[in-house]
Coordinates of C-alpha atoms in Angstrom, one line a residue:
Chain A
M1229 CA 3.6 -20.2 5.6
K1230 CA 5.3 -16.8 5.3
N1231 CA 4.4 -14.1 7.7
C1232 CA 2.8 -11.0 6.1
L1233 CA 3.2 -8.8 9.1
E1234 CA 5.5 -9.0 12.1
I1235 CA 5.4 -6.5 14.9
Q1236 CA 8.0 -6.9 17.8
G1237 CA 8.1 -4.8 20.9
L1238 CA 6.3 -1.8 19.4
C1239 CA 6.2 1.2 21.8
K1240 CA 4.7 4.6 21.2
S1241 CA 4.1 7.1 23.9
F1242 CA 1.9 10.2 23.8
G1243 CA 2.3 11.1 27.5
D1244 CA -1.1 10.1 28.8
F1245 CA -1.3 6.9 26.6
A1246 CA 1.3 4.5 25.4
L1247 CA 1.5 1.5 23.3
D1248 CA 3.5 -0.9 25.4
H1249 CA 5.6 -3.6 23.7
V1250 CA 2.9 -4.7 21.3
N1251 CA 3.8 -8.0 19.5
L1252 CA 1.7 -9.3 16.6
T1253 CA 2.2 -11.8 13.8
I1254 CA 0.0 -12.4 10.9
P1255 CA 0.7 -15.5 8.7
G1256 CA -0.1 -15.6 5.1
G1257 CA -3.6 -16.8 4.2
T1258 CA -5.1 -15.5 7.4
I1259 CA -7.2 -12.7 8.8
M1260 CA -6.2 -11.1 12.1
G1261 CA -8.9 -9.2 14.0
L1262 CA -7.7 -6.4 16.2
I1263 CA -10.2 -5.7 19.0
G1264 CA -10.2 -3.4 22.0
E1265 CA -12.1 -0.5 23.6
N1266 CA -12.0 3.0 22.2
G1267 CA -8.5 4.4 22.9
A1268 CA -7.0 1.0 23.5
G1269 CA -4.4 1.6 20.8
K1270 CA -5.8 -0.1 17.7
T1271 CA -5.6 2.9 15.4
T1272 CA -2.2 3.9 16.9
T1273 CA -0.9 0.4 16.1
I1274 CA -2.2 0.7 12.5
K1275 CA -0.7 4.2 12.2
C1276 CA 2.6 3.0 13.3
I1277 CA 2.5 0.2 10.7
L1278 CA 1.8 2.6 8.0
N1279 CA 4.4 5.1 9.4
L1280 CA 1.8 7.8 9.9
L1281 CA 3.2 7.9 13.5
H1282 CA 6.9 7.6 14.3
R1283 CA 7.3 4.7 16.8
D1284 CA 9.5 5.1 19.8
S1285 CA 10.9 1.6 19.6
G1286 CA 10.3 -1.8 18.2
T1287 CA 10.4 -3.4 14.7
I1288 CA 7.6 -3.7 12.1
T1289 CA 8.2 -5.9 9.1
I1290 CA 5.8 -6.0 6.2
L1291 CA 6.3 -8.9 3.8
G1292 CA 10.0 -9.0 4.7
N1293 CA 10.5 -5.2 4.4
D1294 CA 11.2 -3.0 7.4
N1295 CA 8.4 -0.4 7.4
L1296 CA 11.0 2.4 7.8
A1297 CA 14.1 1.3 5.8
G1298 CA 12.0 -0.3 3.1
E1299 CA 9.0 2.0 3.5
R1300 CA 8.2 2.3 -0.3
A1301 CA 8.7 -1.4 -1.0
A1302 CA 6.5 -2.3 2.0
K1303 CA 3.7 0.0 1.1
L1304 CA 3.6 -1.1 -2.5
E1305 CA 2.3 -4.4 -1.2
V1306 CA -0.3 -3.0 1.2
G1307 CA -3.9 -2.0 0.5
V1308 CA -5.3 0.4 3.1
V1309 CA -8.9 1.2 4.1
L1310 CA -9.2 3.5 7.0
D1311 CA -12.2 4.6 9.0
E1312 CA -13.3 7.2 6.4
C1313 CA -13.3 7.6 2.7
F1314 CA -10.5 10.0 2.0
F1315 CA -11.3 10.7 -1.6
H1316 CA -12.5 14.2 -2.3
D1317 CA -16.2 14.8 -2.9
T1318 CA -15.4 16.4 -6.2
L1319 CA -13.7 13.3 -7.6
R1320 CA -15.5 10.4 -9.5
P1321 CA -14.4 6.8 -9.1
K1322 CA -13.0 6.8 -12.6
D1323 CA -10.6 9.6 -11.7
L1324 CA -8.9 7.3 -9.2
N1325 CA -7.3 5.5 -12.2
R1326 CA -5.4 8.7 -13.0
I1327 CA -4.5 9.4 -9.4
L1328 CA -3.5 6.0 -8.0
G1329 CA -2.5 4.4 -11.3
P1330 CA 0.9 6.3 -11.5
I1331 CA 1.5 5.6 -7.8
Y1332 CA 1.2 1.8 -8.0
P1333 CA 3.0 0.2 -10.8
T1334 CA 0.8 -2.8 -10.3
W1335 CA -2.5 -0.7 -10.6
D1336 CA -5.0 -2.5 -12.8
N1337 CA -7.6 -0.3 -14.4
R1338 CA -9.6 -3.3 -15.5
L1339 CA -9.6 -4.9 -12.1
F1340 CA -10.7 -1.5 -10.6
A1341 CA -13.6 -1.4 -13.1
D1342 CA -14.5 -4.9 -12.2
Y1343 CA -14.7 -4.1 -8.4
L1344 CA -16.7 -1.0 -9.2
K1345 CA -19.1 -3.1 -11.2
K1346 CA -19.2 -5.8 -8.6
F1347 CA -20.1 -3.3 -5.8
Q1348 CA -22.5 -1.6 -8.1
L1349 CA -20.6 1.8 -7.9
P1350 CA -21.2 4.1 -10.8
E1351 CA -17.8 5.2 -12.1
G1352 CA -18.9 8.6 -13.4
K1353 CA -20.9 9.8 -10.3
Y1354 CA -19.3 12.3 -7.9
I1355 CA -18.3 10.8 -4.6
K1356 CA -20.2 13.5 -2.7
E1357 CA -23.4 11.7 -4.0
F1358 CA -22.3 8.3 -2.5
S1359 CA -23.6 6.9 0.7
R1360 CA -21.3 5.8 3.5
G1361 CA -21.5 2.2 2.4
M1362 CA -20.7 3.1 -1.2
K1363 CA -17.8 5.2 -0.1
M1364 CA -16.3 2.3 1.9
K1365 CA -16.8 -0.1 -1.0
L1366 CA -15.0 2.5 -3.2
S1367 CA -12.1 2.6 -0.7
L1368 CA -12.0 -1.1 -0.7
S1369 CA -12.1 -1.3 -4.5
A1370 CA -9.1 1.2 -4.6
A1371 CA -7.2 -0.7 -2.0
L1372 CA -7.5 -4.0 -4.0
A1373 CA -7.0 -2.6 -7.5
H1374 CA -3.2 -2.7 -7.2
R1375 CA -3.2 -6.4 -6.1
P1376 CA -1.8 -5.9 -2.6
K1377 CA -0.7 -8.8 -0.5
L1378 CA -1.6 -7.3 2.9
L1379 CA -4.9 -5.5 3.5
I1380 CA -5.0 -3.2 6.5
L1381 CA -8.4 -2.0 7.6
D1382 CA -9.2 0.3 10.4
E1383 CA -12.8 0.3 11.5
A1384 CA -13.7 0.0 7.8
T1385 CA -17.0 -1.7 8.4
A1386 CA -18.2 0.6 11.2
G1387 CA -21.5 2.2 10.5
L1388 CA -22.4 -0.1 7.6
D1389 CA -25.6 -2.2 7.3
P1390 CA -25.4 -5.9 7.7
V1391 CA -25.8 -6.5 4.0
V1392 CA -22.9 -4.3 2.9
R1393 CA -20.8 -5.7 5.8
D1394 CA -21.5 -9.2 4.6
E1395 CA -20.6 -8.3 1.0
I1396 CA -17.3 -6.9 2.2
L1397 CA -16.5 -9.8 4.4
D1398 CA -17.1 -12.1 1.5
E1399 CA -14.5 -10.1 -0.4
F1400 CA -12.0 -10.5 2.4
L1401 CA -12.5 -14.3 2.4
N1402 CA -11.9 -14.3 -1.4
F1403 CA -8.8 -12.2 -0.8
I1404 CA -7.2 -14.6 1.6
C1405 CA -7.7 -17.6 -0.6
D1406 CA -4.2 -16.9 -1.8
E1407 CA -1.7 -18.1 0.8
D1408 CA 0.5 -15.1 0.3
H1409 CA -2.3 -12.7 1.3
A1410 CA -3.3 -11.6 4.7
I1411 CA -5.6 -9.1 6.4
L1412 CA -5.4 -7.0 9.6
I1413 CA -8.8 -5.6 10.5
S1414 CA -9.6 -3.6 13.5
S1415 CA -13.2 -3.5 14.4
H1416 CA -15.6 -3.1 17.3
I1417 CA -18.1 -5.3 15.4
T1418 CA -17.0 -8.6 17.0
S1419 CA -19.6 -10.6 15.3
D1420 CA -17.9 -9.8 11.9
L1421 CA -14.6 -11.0 13.3
E1422 CA -16.2 -14.2 14.6
K1423 CA -17.3 -14.9 11.1
A1424 CA -14.1 -14.1 9.2
A1425 CA -11.0 -13.8 11.5
D1426 CA -8.5 -16.6 12.0
Y1427 CA -6.7 -14.9 14.8
I1428 CA -7.7 -12.3 17.4
T1429 CA -5.5 -9.8 19.1
Y1430 CA -7.2 -7.9 22.0
L1431 CA -5.5 -4.6 22.9
H1432 CA -6.4 -3.2 26.3
Q1433 CA -4.8 0.1 27.5
G1434 CA -2.0 -0.1 25.0
R1435 CA -1.0 -3.6 25.8
V1436 CA -1.8 -7.0 24.1
A1437 CA -4.2 -8.7 26.6
L1438 CA -4.9 -11.6 24.4
S1439 CA -3.6 -12.9 21.1
E1440 CA -4.7 -16.4 19.9
A1441 CA -6.4 -18.3 17.2
K1442 CA -10.1 -17.3 17.2
D1443 CA -11.3 -20.9 17.2
D1444 CA -9.1 -21.7 20.3
I1445 CA -10.6 -18.6 22.0
L1446 CA -14.1 -19.6 21.3
D1447 CA -13.5 -23.3 21.9
H1448 CA -11.7 -23.0 25.2
Y1449 CA -12.6 -19.7 27.0
G1450 CA -15.8 -19.8 28.9
R1451 CA -18.1 -17.8 31.2
V1452 CA -19.2 -19.1 34.6
G1453 CA -22.4 -17.6 36.0
C1454 CA -22.6 -18.0 39.9
S1455 CA -23.5 -16.4 43.1
A1456 CA -21.1 -14.4 45.2
A1457 CA -20.9 -17.3 47.7
D1458 CA -19.9 -19.7 44.9
L1459 CA -17.3 -17.3 43.5
K1460 CA -15.6 -17.3 46.9
L1461 CA -15.2 -21.1 46.6
I1462 CA -13.4 -20.8 43.3
D1463 CA -9.6 -20.8 43.4
P1464 CA -8.6 -17.4 42.0
S1465 CA -6.0 -19.0 39.8
D1466 CA -8.7 -20.8 37.9
V1467 CA -10.4 -17.6 36.6
L1468 CA -9.0 -14.7 34.6
R1469 CA -11.5 -11.9 35.4
V1470 CA -14.7 -11.5 37.4
R1471 CA -17.7 -9.3 37.1
K1472 CA -19.8 -8.7 40.2
G1473 CA -23.4 -7.5 40.0
S1474 CA -26.4 -7.2 42.3
F1475 CA -28.0 -10.3 40.6
G1476 CA -24.9 -12.5 40.7
C1477 CA -21.3 -12.9 39.6
E1478 CA -19.7 -14.0 36.4
A1479 CA -16.1 -15.2 35.8
L1480 CA -14.0 -15.6 32.7
V1481 CA -12.1 -18.9 32.5
A1482 CA -9.4 -19.8 30.0
D1483 CA -10.3 -23.6 29.8
R1484 CA -13.9 -24.4 30.2
G1485 CA -13.4 -28.2 30.0
A1486 CA -10.9 -28.2 32.7
F1487 CA -12.9 -25.8 34.8
H1488 CA -16.0 -28.0 34.5
K1489 CA -14.1 -31.0 35.6
K1490 CA -12.9 -29.2 38.7
Y1491 CA -16.1 -27.5 39.5
P1492 CA -18.8 -29.8 38.2
K1493 CA -21.7 -28.0 40.0
L1494 CA -21.0 -24.7 38.3
M1495 CA -22.3 -24.0 34.8
V1496 CA -19.8 -22.9 32.2
D1497 CA -21.1 -21.4 29.0
K1498 CA -19.5 -20.7 25.7
I1499 CA -18.3 -17.2 25.3
S1500 CA -18.3 -14.6 22.5
L1501 CA -15.5 -12.1 21.7
E1502 CA -17.8 -9.3 23.0
D1503 CA -18.2 -11.0 26.4
I1504 CA -14.4 -11.2 26.6
M1505 CA -14.1 -7.5 25.8
L1506 CA -16.6 -6.8 28.6
F1507 CA -14.8 -9.0 31.1
V1508 CA -11.5 -7.3 30.3
G1509 CA -12.8 -3.8 30.0
K1510 CA -15.4 -3.8 32.9
G1511 CA -14.3 -6.7 35.0
E1512 CA -11.7 -7.0 37.7
D1513 CA -9.0 -9.4 38.5
A1514 CA -10.0 -12.5 40.4
Chain B
M506 CA 4.2 12.1 -8.5
S507 CA 2.1 12.6 -11.6
G508 CA -0.8 11.0 -9.8
L509 CA -0.8 13.7 -7.2
I510 CA -0.6 16.4 -9.7
W511 CA -3.6 14.9 -11.5
K512 CA -5.3 14.7 -8.1
D513 CA -4.9 18.5 -7.5
A514 CA -6.0 19.3 -11.1
L515 CA -9.1 17.0 -10.9
V516 CA -10.1 18.2 -7.4
M517 CA -9.7 21.8 -8.7
R518 CA -11.3 21.3 -12.0
K519 CA -14.3 23.6 -11.2
T520 CA -12.1 26.3 -9.9
I521 CA -9.8 25.9 -13.0
K522 CA -12.8 26.3 -15.3
F523 CA -13.9 29.4 -13.4
Y524 CA -10.4 31.0 -13.6
V525 CA -10.3 30.2 -17.4
I526 CA -13.5 32.1 -17.9
F527 CA -12.3 34.8 -15.5
L528 CA -9.1 35.3 -17.5
L529 CA -10.8 35.3 -20.9
A530 CA -13.4 37.8 -19.6
Y531 CA -10.7 40.1 -18.3
F532 CA -8.7 39.7 -21.6
G533 CA -11.9 40.7 -23.4
L534 CA -12.1 43.8 -21.2
A535 CA -8.5 44.6 -22.1
I536 CA -9.3 44.2 -25.8
L537 CA -12.2 46.6 -25.4
D538 CA -9.6 48.9 -23.7
I539 CA -11.7 49.1 -20.5
F540 CA -8.7 47.8 -18.5
E541 CA -5.0 48.1 -19.1
L542 CA -3.5 44.6 -19.8
T543 CA -0.8 45.4 -17.1
F544 CA -3.7 45.6 -14.5
V545 CA -5.4 42.4 -15.8
I546 CA -2.0 40.4 -15.7
S547 CA -1.0 41.6 -12.2
F548 CA -4.5 41.3 -10.8
S549 CA -5.1 37.8 -12.2
T550 CA -1.6 36.4 -11.3
V551 CA -1.9 37.4 -7.6
I552 CA -5.5 36.0 -7.5
I553 CA -4.7 32.7 -9.2
M554 CA -1.5 32.0 -7.2
V555 CA -3.8 31.4 -4.3
M556 CA -5.0 28.3 -6.0
P557 CA -2.3 26.0 -4.6
I558 CA -3.3 27.2 -1.1
S559 CA -6.9 26.3 -1.9
C560 CA -5.7 22.7 -2.6
F561 CA -4.7 22.4 1.1
S562 CA -8.2 23.3 2.1
F563 CA -9.7 20.6 -0.1
D564 CA -7.2 18.1 1.2
E565 CA -8.1 19.0 4.7
T566 CA -11.8 18.6 4.2
A567 CA -11.2 15.1 2.7
K568 CA -8.6 14.3 5.3
W569 CA -6.5 13.3 2.3
D570 CA -3.1 13.8 4.0
R571 CA -3.5 10.8 6.2
F572 CA -4.4 8.6 3.3
C573 CA -1.6 10.1 1.2
R574 CA 1.0 9.2 3.7
S575 CA -0.2 5.7 3.7
L576 CA 0.6 5.4 -0.1
P577 CA 4.1 4.3 -1.3
L578 CA 5.3 7.8 -1.6
E579 CA 8.2 9.6 0.0
P580 CA 7.3 12.9 1.8
R581 CA 9.6 14.6 -0.8
T582 CA 7.4 13.3 -3.6
I583 CA 4.2 14.4 -1.9
V584 CA 5.5 17.9 -1.4
G585 CA 7.2 18.0 -4.8
A586 CA 3.9 17.2 -6.5
R587 CA 2.3 20.2 -4.9
Y588 CA 5.2 22.5 -5.8
L589 CA 5.1 21.2 -9.4
F590 CA 1.4 21.8 -9.6
T591 CA 2.2 25.4 -8.4
L592 CA 4.8 25.7 -11.2
L593 CA 2.4 24.5 -13.8
I594 CA -0.1 27.1 -12.8
L595 CA 2.7 29.7 -13.1
L596 CA 3.7 28.5 -16.5
V597 CA 0.1 28.7 -17.7
L598 CA -0.2 32.2 -16.4
A599 CA 3.0 33.3 -17.9
A600 CA 2.0 31.7 -21.3
F601 CA -1.4 33.5 -21.1
S602 CA 0.1 36.8 -20.3
A603 CA 2.7 36.5 -23.1
V604 CA 0.0 35.5 -25.6
C605 CA -2.2 38.4 -24.5
T606 CA 0.6 40.9 -24.8
L607 CA 1.5 39.6 -28.3
L608 CA -2.2 39.8 -29.4
L609 CA -2.8 43.3 -28.1
F610 CA 0.5 44.4 -29.7
L611 CA -0.5 42.8 -33.1
L612 CA -4.1 44.3 -32.8
D613 CA -2.5 47.6 -31.7
I614 CA -4.8 47.9 -28.8
G615 CA -4.0 49.8 -25.5
S616 CA -1.8 52.7 -24.7
V617 CA 0.8 50.7 -22.7
P618 CA 3.8 49.5 -24.7
P619 CA 4.3 45.7 -24.8
I620 CA 7.6 45.9 -22.9
E621 CA 5.7 47.4 -20.0
N622 CA 3.2 44.5 -20.1
I623 CA 6.1 42.1 -20.0
G624 CA 7.5 44.0 -17.1
A625 CA 4.2 43.7 -15.3
M626 CA 4.0 40.0 -16.1
L627 CA 7.4 39.4 -14.6
G628 CA 6.8 41.6 -11.6
S629 CA 3.5 39.9 -10.8
L630 CA 4.9 36.4 -11.3
G631 CA 7.5 37.4 -8.8
A632 CA 4.8 38.5 -6.4
G633 CA 2.8 35.4 -7.0
L634 CA 5.9 33.2 -6.3
F635 CA 6.6 35.2 -3.2
I636 CA 3.1 34.4 -1.9
V637 CA 3.5 30.6 -2.5
D638 CA 7.1 30.6 -1.2
V639 CA 5.9 31.7 2.2
M640 CA 2.4 30.2 2.3
L641 CA 3.1 26.6 1.2
P642 CA 5.4 25.8 4.2
L643 CA 2.9 27.6 6.5
C644 CA 0.0 25.4 5.1
Y645 CA 2.1 22.3 5.7
K646 CA 3.0 23.4 9.2
L647 CA -0.2 25.0 10.4
G648 CA -2.9 23.7 8.1
P649 CA -4.8 26.0 5.6
E650 CA -7.2 27.5 8.1
R651 CA -4.6 28.7 10.5
A652 CA -2.2 29.7 7.7
R653 CA -4.9 31.8 5.9
P654 CA -4.5 35.0 8.0
Y655 CA -0.8 35.0 7.1
L656 CA -1.8 35.2 3.5
F657 CA -3.1 38.8 4.0
A658 CA 0.2 39.6 5.8
V659 CA 2.2 38.2 3.0
I660 CA 0.4 40.2 0.4
F661 CA 0.0 43.5 2.2
I662 CA 3.0 43.9 4.6
P663 CA 5.7 44.1 1.9
F664 CA 3.7 46.8 0.0
I665 CA 2.9 48.8 3.1
A666 CA 6.5 48.5 4.4
F667 CA 7.9 49.5 1.0
F668 CA 5.4 52.4 0.8
L669 CA 6.3 53.7 4.3
L670 CA 10.0 53.3 3.8
M671 CA 9.9 55.3 0.5
E672 CA 7.6 58.0 1.9
F673 CA 8.7 58.3 5.5
G674 CA 11.9 56.3 6.0
P675 CA 15.4 57.7 6.0
D676 CA 16.9 58.4 2.6
L677 CA 18.9 55.3 1.9
G678 CA 19.3 56.2 -1.7
L679 CA 16.7 53.6 -2.7
S680 CA 15.0 54.6 -5.8
L681 CA 13.6 52.8 -8.8
E682 CA 14.5 55.9 -10.9
F683 CA 17.5 54.1 -12.3
L684 CA 15.2 51.9 -14.3
N685 CA 14.1 54.8 -16.4
R686 CA 17.6 55.6 -17.2
L687 CA 18.4 52.1 -18.5
P688 CA 17.6 50.9 -22.0
E689 CA 14.2 49.2 -21.9
I690 CA 15.6 45.7 -22.5
N691 CA 18.1 46.1 -19.7
A692 CA 15.3 47.3 -17.3
L693 CA 13.4 44.3 -18.3
G694 CA 16.4 42.2 -17.3
V695 CA 16.5 43.9 -13.9
I696 CA 12.7 43.1 -13.4
A697 CA 13.2 39.6 -14.5
L698 CA 15.4 39.1 -11.4
I699 CA 12.1 39.3 -9.3
P700 CA 10.6 36.0 -10.6
L701 CA 14.1 34.4 -10.6
A702 CA 14.4 35.3 -6.9
G703 CA 10.9 33.9 -6.4
L704 CA 12.0 30.6 -8.1
L705 CA 15.1 30.4 -5.8
G706 CA 12.8 31.1 -2.9
L707 CA 10.5 28.2 -4.2
L708 CA 13.5 25.8 -3.9
L709 CA 14.2 26.9 -0.3
S710 CA 10.4 26.8 0.4
F711 CA 10.3 23.2 -1.0
L712 CA 13.1 22.0 1.3
I713 CA 11.4 23.6 4.3
S714 CA 8.1 22.0 3.4
C715 CA 9.8 18.6 3.0
R716 CA 11.3 18.9 6.5
I717 CA 7.9 19.8 8.0
V718 CA 6.1 16.9 6.3
D719 CA 9.0 14.5 7.2
R720 CA 8.6 15.3 10.9
K721 CA 4.8 15.4 10.9
E722 CA 2.6 12.7 12.4
F723 CA -0.9 12.0 11.0

């Protein structure tokens, strides 16, 4: 399986915030979910991939092309949907054929029209009359109409209702049926990523806190609910993070099977991506 | 590049329609001999050359620049498209002015000889080019809102400076009187240097804008 995106040692400093040696690999035929708190570095990472920000160091390879030396070749293969619709209110969907058609040699007017039809977007209506959901579906249609191999989405589903999100997730799943295709999606909506993503990378304060196959995370990680007294009995090396509250304590464990064998009296529950975010974001070291 | 030129034209289509009506209306007033064609040409050229600057405002509202840099386009292509769009407007204006001058000459309307109308056209194209030469790099650097106050400076300061120099400055022997002594066609040749200088300035302006966009982060 070929890698569609490889990031090695990506660094970018702004003074008060820095991306610190971010590594990330997306194999073909997969969806990588990028999660993290606001300001964790998700958008900065995506901007570095697209060369909207000049990185300080590291390498970024998109489908075998360096994103600086082979910028044009790399971007020809990428479809981008950012957190907003960037098409002017005074444009109509059908105008995008004239604008994006000459930019992408592989732009397919018919495919674009098919997506507009599929998403029930009127091609002659001005974009200013579109709802947020319609605008995001238009952005997605435009991103897919030149048959990209890598789709990059930054908070593209934020603020959309569950029906629209589900429609878009279905489209992502169709897209990665091709083994040469991959998706990088940053999102706060972890339930969407639990549905669709194959890999999860969690950025925390500019560093990769976790990067694993989603199924491995959900199958192995666990949450221990216990009292403060019980927590003191647990070997700190057996837990990753803890959260202490007035009603009890919680601990994040990397291998809930092994933990249960070692501490059979303590309950270990399955964990969601959101729980992991809360442990890393609000918890403390064991 | 043609996609981006189309984008500017499509985004500005309502403004373009308005300016077409505006030009036709003023041409009508020139036919009725209410305005001299020299005034119509000069006034409309300076007004319409502000159009490329308006494109920046539309782009800023849509946050287009960020998306545009994610497309497979070099900064030079992105900037080049805006400059070509500007040149297209300029060509249309020059063609409109030339056709109007010819029509008025054929209809024998107006007291101003056609050669003066052509001189006004060349002078105002030069002034329009001077505006975009300065304003486009400023818009790339500062954004349209922060650059807009400079527009007034670009339009008025040269005129005020020239007026003050001629009226109150030391006698440097600067005078446009020599134009009157030249044969008309030669005088026109001298005036044609103004838009030519503006075009050379446009090349320099383009290179500066490319450098700004190349270094810019989005």
